[in-house]
Short mmCIF file of C-alpha atoms in Angstrom, two decimals:
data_model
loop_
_atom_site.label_atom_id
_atom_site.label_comp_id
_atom_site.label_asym_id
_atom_site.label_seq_id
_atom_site.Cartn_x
_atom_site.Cartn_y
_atom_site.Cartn_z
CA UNK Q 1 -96.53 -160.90 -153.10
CA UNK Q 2 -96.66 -161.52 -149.45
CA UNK Q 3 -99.69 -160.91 -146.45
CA UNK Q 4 -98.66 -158.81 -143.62
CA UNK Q 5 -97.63 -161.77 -141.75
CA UNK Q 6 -94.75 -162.68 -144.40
CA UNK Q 7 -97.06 -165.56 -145.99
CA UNK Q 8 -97.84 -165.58 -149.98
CA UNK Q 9 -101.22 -163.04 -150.18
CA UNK Q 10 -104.82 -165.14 -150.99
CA UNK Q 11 -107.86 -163.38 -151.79
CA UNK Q 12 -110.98 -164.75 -148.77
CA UNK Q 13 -112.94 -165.17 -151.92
CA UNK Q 14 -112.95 -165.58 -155.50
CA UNK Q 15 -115.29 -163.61 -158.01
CA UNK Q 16 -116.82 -166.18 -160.57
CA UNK Q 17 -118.44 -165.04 -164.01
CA UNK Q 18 -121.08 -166.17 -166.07
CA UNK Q 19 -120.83 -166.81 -169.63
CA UNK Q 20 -119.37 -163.39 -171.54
CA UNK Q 21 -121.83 -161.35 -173.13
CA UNK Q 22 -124.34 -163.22 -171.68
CA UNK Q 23 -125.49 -161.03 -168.74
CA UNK Q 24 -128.87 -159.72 -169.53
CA UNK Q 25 -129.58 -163.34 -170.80
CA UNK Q 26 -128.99 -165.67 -167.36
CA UNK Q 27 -132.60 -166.55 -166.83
CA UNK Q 28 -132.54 -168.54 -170.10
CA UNK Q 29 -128.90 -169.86 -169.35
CA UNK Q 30 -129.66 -170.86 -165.99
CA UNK Q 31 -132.91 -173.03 -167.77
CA UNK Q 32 -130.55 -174.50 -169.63
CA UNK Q 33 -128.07 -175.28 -167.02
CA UNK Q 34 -131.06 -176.83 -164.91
CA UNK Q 35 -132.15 -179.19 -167.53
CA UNK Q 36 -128.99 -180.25 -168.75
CA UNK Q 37 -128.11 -181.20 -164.27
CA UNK Q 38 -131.73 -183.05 -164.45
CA UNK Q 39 -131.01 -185.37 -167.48
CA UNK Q 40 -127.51 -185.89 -166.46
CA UNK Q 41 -128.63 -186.82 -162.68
CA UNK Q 42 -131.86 -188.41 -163.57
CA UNK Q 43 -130.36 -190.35 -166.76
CA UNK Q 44 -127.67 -191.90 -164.49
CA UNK Q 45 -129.23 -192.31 -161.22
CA UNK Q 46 -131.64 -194.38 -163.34
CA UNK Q 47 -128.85 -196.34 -164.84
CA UNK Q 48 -127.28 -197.58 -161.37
CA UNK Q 49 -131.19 -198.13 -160.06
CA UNK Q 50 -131.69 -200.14 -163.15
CA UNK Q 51 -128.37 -202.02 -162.98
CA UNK Q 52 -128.71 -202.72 -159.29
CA UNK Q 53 -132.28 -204.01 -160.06
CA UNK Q 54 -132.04 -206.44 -162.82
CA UNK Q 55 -130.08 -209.67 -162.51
CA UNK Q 56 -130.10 -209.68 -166.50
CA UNK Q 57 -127.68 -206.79 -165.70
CA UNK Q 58 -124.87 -208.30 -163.28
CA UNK Q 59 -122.61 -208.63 -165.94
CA UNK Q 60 -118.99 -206.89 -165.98
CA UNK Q 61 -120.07 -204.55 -168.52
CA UNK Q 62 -122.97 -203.05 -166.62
CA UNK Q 63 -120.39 -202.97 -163.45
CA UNK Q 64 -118.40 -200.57 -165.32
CA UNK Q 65 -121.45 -198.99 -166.56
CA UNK Q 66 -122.25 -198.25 -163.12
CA UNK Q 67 -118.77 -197.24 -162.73
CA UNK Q 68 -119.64 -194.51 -165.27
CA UNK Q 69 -122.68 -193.33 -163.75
CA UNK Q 70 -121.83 -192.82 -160.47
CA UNK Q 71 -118.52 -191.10 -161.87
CA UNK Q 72 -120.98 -188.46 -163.97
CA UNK Q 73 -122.90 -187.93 -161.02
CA UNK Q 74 -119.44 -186.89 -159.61
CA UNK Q 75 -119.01 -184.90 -162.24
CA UNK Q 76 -122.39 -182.98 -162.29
CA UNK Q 77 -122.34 -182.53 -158.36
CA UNK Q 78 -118.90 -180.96 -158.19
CA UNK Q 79 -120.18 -177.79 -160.70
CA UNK Q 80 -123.78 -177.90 -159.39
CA UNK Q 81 -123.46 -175.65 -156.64
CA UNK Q 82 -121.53 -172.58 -157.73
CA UNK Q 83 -123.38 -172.88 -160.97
CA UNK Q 84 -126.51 -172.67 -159.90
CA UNK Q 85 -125.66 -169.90 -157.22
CA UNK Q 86 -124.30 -167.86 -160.26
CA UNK Q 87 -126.62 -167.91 -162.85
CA UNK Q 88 -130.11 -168.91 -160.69
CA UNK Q 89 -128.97 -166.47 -157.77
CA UNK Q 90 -126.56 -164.39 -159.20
CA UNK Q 91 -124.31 -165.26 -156.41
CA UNK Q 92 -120.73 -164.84 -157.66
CA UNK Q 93 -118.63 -165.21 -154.35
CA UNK Q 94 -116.66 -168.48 -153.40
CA UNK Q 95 -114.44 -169.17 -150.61
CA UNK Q 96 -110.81 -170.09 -151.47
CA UNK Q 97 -110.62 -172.61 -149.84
CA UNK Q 98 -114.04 -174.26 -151.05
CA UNK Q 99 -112.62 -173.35 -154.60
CA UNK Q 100 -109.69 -175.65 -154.37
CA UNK Q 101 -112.08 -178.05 -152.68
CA UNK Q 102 -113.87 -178.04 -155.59
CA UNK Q 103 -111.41 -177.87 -158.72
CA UNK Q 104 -110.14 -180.96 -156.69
CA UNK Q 105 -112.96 -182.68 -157.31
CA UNK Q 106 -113.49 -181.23 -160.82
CA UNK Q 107 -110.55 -182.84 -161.89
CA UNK Q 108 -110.36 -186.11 -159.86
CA UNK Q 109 -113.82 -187.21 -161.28
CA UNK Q 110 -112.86 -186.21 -164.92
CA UNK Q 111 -109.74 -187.82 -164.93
CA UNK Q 112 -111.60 -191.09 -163.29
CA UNK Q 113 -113.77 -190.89 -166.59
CA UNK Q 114 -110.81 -191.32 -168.77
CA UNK Q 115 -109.82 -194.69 -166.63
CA UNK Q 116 -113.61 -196.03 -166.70
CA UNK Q 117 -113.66 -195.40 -170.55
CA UNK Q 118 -110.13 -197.40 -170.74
CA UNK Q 119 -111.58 -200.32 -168.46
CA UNK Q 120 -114.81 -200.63 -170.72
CA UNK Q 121 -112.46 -200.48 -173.57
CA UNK Q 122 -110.38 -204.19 -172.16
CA UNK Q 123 -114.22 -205.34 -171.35
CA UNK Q 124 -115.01 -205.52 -175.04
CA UNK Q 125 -111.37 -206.31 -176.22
CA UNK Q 126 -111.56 -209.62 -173.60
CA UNK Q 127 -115.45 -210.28 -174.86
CA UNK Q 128 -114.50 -209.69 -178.61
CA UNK Q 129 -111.31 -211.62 -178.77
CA UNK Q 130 -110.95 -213.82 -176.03
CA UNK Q 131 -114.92 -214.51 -175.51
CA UNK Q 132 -114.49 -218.18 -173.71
CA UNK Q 133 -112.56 -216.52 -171.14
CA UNK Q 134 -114.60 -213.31 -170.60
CA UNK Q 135 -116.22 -215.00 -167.04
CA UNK Q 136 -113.10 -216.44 -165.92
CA UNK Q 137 -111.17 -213.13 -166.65
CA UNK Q 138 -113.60 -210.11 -165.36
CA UNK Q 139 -114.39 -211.81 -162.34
CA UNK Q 140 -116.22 -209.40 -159.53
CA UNK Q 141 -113.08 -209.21 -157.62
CA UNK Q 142 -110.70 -207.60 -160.41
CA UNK Q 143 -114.05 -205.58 -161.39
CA UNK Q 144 -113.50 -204.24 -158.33
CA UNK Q 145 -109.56 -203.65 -158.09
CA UNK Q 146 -109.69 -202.38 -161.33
CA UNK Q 147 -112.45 -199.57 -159.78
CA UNK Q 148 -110.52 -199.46 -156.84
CA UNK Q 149 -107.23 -199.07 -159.12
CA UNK Q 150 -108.62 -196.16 -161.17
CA UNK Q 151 -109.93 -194.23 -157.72
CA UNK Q 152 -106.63 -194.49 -156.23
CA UNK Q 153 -104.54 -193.48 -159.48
CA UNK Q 154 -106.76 -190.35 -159.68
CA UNK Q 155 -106.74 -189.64 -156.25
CA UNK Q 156 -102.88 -189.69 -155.60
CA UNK Q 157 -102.65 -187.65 -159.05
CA UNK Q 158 -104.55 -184.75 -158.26
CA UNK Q 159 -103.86 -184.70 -154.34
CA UNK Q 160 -101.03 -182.10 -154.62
CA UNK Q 161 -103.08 -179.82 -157.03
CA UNK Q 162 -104.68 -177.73 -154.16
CA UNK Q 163 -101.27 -177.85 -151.99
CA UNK Q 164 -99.14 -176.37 -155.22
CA UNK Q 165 -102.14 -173.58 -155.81
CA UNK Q 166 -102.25 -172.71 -151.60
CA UNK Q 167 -98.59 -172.04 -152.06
CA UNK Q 168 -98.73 -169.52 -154.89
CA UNK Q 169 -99.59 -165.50 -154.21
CA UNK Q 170 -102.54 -164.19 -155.89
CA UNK Q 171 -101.81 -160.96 -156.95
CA UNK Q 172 -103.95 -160.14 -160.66
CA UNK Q 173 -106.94 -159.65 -159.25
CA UNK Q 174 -110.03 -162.35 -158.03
CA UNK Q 175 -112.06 -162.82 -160.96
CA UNK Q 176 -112.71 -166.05 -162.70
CA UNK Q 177 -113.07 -167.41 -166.19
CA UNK Q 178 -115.89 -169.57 -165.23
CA UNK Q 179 -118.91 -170.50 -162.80
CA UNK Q 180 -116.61 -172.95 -160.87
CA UNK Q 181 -113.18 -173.36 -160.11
CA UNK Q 182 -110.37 -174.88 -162.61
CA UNK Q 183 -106.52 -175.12 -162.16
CA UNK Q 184 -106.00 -173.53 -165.59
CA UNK Q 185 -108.04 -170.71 -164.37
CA UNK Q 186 -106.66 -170.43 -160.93
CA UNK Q 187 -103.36 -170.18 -162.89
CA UNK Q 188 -104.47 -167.20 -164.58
CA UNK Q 189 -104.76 -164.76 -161.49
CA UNK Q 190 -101.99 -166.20 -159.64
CA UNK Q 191 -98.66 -164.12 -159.54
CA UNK Q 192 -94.72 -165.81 -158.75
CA UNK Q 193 -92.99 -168.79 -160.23
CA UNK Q 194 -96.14 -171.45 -161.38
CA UNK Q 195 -93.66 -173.58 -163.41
CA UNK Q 196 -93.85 -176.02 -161.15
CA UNK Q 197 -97.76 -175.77 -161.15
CA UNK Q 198 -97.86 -175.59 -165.12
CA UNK Q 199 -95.38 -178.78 -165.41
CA UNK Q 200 -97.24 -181.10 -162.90
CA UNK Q 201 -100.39 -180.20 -164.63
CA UNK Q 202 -98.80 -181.33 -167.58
CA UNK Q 203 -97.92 -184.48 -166.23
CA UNK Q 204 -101.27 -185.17 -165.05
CA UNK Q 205 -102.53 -184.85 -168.29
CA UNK Q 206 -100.11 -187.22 -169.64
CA UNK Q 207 -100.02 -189.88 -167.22
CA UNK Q 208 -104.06 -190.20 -167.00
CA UNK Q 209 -105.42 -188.92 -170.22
CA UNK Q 210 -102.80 -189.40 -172.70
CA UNK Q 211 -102.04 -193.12 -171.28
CA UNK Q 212 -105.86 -193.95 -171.24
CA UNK Q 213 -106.60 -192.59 -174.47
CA UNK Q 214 -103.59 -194.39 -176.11
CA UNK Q 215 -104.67 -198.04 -174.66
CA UNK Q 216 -108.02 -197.00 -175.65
CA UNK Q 217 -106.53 -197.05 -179.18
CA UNK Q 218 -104.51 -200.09 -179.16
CA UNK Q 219 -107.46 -202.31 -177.42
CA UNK Q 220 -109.47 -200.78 -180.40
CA UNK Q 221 -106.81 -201.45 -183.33
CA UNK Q 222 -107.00 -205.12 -181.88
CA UNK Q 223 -111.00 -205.09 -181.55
CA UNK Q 224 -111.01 -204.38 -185.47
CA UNK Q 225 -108.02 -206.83 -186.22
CA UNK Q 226 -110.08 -210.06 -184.61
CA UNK Q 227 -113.84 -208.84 -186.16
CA UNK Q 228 -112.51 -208.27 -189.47
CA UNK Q 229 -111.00 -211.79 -189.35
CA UNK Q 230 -114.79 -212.83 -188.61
CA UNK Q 231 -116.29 -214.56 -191.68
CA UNK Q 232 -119.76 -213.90 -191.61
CA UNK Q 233 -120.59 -209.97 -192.26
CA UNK Q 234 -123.53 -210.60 -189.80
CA UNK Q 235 -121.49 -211.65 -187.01
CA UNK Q 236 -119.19 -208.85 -187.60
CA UNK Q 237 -121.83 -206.18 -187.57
CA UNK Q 238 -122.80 -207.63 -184.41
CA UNK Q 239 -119.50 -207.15 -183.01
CA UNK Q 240 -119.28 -203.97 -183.99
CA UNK Q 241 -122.71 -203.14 -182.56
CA UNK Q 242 -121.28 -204.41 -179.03
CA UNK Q 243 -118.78 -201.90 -178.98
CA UNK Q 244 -120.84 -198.83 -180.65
CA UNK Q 245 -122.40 -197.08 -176.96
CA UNK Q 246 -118.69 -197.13 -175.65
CA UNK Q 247 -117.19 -195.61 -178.93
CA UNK Q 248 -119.57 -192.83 -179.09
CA UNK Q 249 -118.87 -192.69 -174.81
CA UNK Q 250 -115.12 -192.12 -175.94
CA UNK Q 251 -115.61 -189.71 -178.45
CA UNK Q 252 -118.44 -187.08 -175.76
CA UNK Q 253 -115.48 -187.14 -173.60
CA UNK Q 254 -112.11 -187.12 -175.99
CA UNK Q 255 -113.07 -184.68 -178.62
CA UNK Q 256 -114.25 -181.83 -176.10
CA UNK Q 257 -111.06 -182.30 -174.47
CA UNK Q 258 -108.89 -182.54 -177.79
CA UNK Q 259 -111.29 -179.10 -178.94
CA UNK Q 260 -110.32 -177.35 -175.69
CA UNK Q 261 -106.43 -177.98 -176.41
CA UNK Q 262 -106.33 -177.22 -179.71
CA UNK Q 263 -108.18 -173.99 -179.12
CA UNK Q 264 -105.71 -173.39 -176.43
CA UNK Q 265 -102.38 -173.96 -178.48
CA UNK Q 266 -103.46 -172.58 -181.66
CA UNK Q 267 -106.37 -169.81 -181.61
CA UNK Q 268 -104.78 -167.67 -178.16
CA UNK Q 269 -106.84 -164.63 -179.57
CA UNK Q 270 -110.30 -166.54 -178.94
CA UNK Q 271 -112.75 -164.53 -177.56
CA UNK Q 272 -113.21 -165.42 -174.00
CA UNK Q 273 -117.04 -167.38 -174.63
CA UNK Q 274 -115.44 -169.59 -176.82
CA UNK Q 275 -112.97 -171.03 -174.02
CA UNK Q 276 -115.81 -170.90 -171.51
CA UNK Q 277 -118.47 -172.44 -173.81
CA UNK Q 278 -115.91 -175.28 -174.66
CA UNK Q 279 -115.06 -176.11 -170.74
CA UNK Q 280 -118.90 -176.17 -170.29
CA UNK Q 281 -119.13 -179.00 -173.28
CA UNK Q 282 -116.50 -180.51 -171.61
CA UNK Q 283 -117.83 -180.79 -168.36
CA UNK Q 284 -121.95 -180.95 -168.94
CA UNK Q 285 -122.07 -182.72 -171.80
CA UNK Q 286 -120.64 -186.03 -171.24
CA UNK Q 287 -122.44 -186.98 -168.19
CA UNK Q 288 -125.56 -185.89 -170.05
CA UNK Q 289 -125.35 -188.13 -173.50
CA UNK Q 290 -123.48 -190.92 -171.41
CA UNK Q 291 -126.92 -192.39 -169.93
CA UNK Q 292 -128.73 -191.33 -173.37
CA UNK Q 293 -125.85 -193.42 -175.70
CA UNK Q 294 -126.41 -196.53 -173.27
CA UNK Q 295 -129.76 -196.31 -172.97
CA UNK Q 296 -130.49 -196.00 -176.91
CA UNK Q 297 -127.12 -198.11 -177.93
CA UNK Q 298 -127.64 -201.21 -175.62
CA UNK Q 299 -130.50 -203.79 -176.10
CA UNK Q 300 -130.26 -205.11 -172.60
CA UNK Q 301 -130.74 -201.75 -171.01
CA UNK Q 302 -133.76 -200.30 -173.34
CA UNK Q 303 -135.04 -203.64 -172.33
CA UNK Q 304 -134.49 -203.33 -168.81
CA UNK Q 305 -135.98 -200.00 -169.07
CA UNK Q 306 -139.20 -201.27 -170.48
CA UNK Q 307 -139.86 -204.08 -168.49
CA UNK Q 308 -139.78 -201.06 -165.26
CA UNK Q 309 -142.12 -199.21 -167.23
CA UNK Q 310 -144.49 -201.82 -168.24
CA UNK Q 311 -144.42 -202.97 -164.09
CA UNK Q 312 -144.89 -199.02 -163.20
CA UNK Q 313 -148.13 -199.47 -165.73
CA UNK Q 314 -149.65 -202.57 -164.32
#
């Protein structure tokens, strides 16, 4: 479908929407929304204060820990506005533009997550198997190529996203799934060929999360082969404790997104609050528990934590 002036038709704004059947109930919604944005910003702002703070802390693993953080904090910004206007202010009206602007984001920042969650993964495979050469290998430099690294990958992947989605008419109406802008959903109102849309989503999907996830596996099949060569049981359990914040990290971020996609292939007749309550999992809830799982899971930071609080006291 075409404008007057011969170029492919685009609504000046999109409509978002709440959570179905949900719309005498946003008061308590938007609560919820509101607390889950304050632990998730407060949780990891006070991770990367924390880390920055403590010498005990300038290790590679609390490098990529900060890594994470500042990655959810991504995460949690990107949503935070056209969430809050919707269900705090009821205001359901984004700019196209500002709509690819932001599914850009959404999806840069969650596909970063995957290639943080991959590095952490070679930071306990190089302290669990090759622990004499931890320092010498994770050295600040390659800490920071291998941030650098997963910026850039993510960046260059996602780039085209909002070029392919400008191209397309929009012809099935304005109104989104959710209270912020997604490709998938974008898809969903736009009219023409999206093949090529559908594919290089695809591929992005592959390439990042389907390549992380798969080295996240073999780092992890190697982890277990060198502890359970360990003769002590004590020592092992300790090894296993090293690596117990990042598993349950893996499994907040992969099993949303494995839920999402199976719902997707294999339950199409889903009523429509089941596919938005699962993107909101998928997007809230990991930058939420990730400061909680470190902060419970890892001695050095519930230490860290104290010693601020006991200074804060005195």
């Amino acid at each position: 479908m075409l404008g007057v002036n011969g170029t492919p038709f685009q609504p000046a704004t999109l409509q978002l929407t709440g959570i179905p059947g949900m719309q005498t109930g946003h008061a308590w919604v938007a609560l919820v929304f509101c607390i889950l944005y304050l632990i998730s910003i407060i949780g990891n702002l006070s991770i990367l204060t924390l880390v920055a703070q403590e010498p005990a802390l300038h290790q590679p693993m609390y490098c990529f820990l900060s890594m994470l953080s500042l990655n959810d904090l991504g995460v949690s910004l990107s949503t935070l506005p056209t969430v809050l206007a919707t269900f705090c202010f009821n205001y359901r009206h984004v700019g196209f533009d500002a709509c690819l602007v932001q599914m850009f984001f959404i999806h840069t920042f969650s596909f970063m997550e995957s290639g943080i969650l991959l590095a952490v993964s070679f930071d306990r495979f190089v302290a669990i198997c090759d622990p004499l050469r931890y320092s010498t290998v994770l050295t600040n430099s390659r800490i920071l190529a291998m941030g650098l690294g997963i910026l850039t990958k993510s960046f260059i992947t996602l780039f085209p996203f909002p070029f392919l989605v400008k191209w397309l008419p929009f012809c099935k109406g304005k109104v989104l799934h959710h209270s912020y802008c997604l490709h998938p959903d974008l898809m969903r109102v736009a009219c023409g060929d999206t093949h090529v849309n559908n594919i290089y989503g695809l591929f992005v999907v592959i390439f990042t999360c389907g390549v992380d996830s798969a080295f996240i596996l073999l780092s992890y099949a190697l982890i277990l082969r060198a502890v359970l060569a360990i003769a002590s049981q004590e020592q092992r359990l300790k090894a296993f404790n090293t690596c117990m914040s990042h598993i349950c990290a893996v499994l907040a971020f992969y099993v949303p997104i494995i839920t999402v996609s199976m719902i997707h292939r294999f339950w199409k007749s889903a009523p429509p609050v089941v596919h938005v309550m699962m993107s909101n999992v998928y997007l809230f809830v990991p930058p939420m528990l990730n400061p909680i799982i470190y902060s419970v899971k890892t001695k050095e930071i519930r230490r860290g934590i104290l010693k601020v609080l006991y200074k804060s006291q005195s």
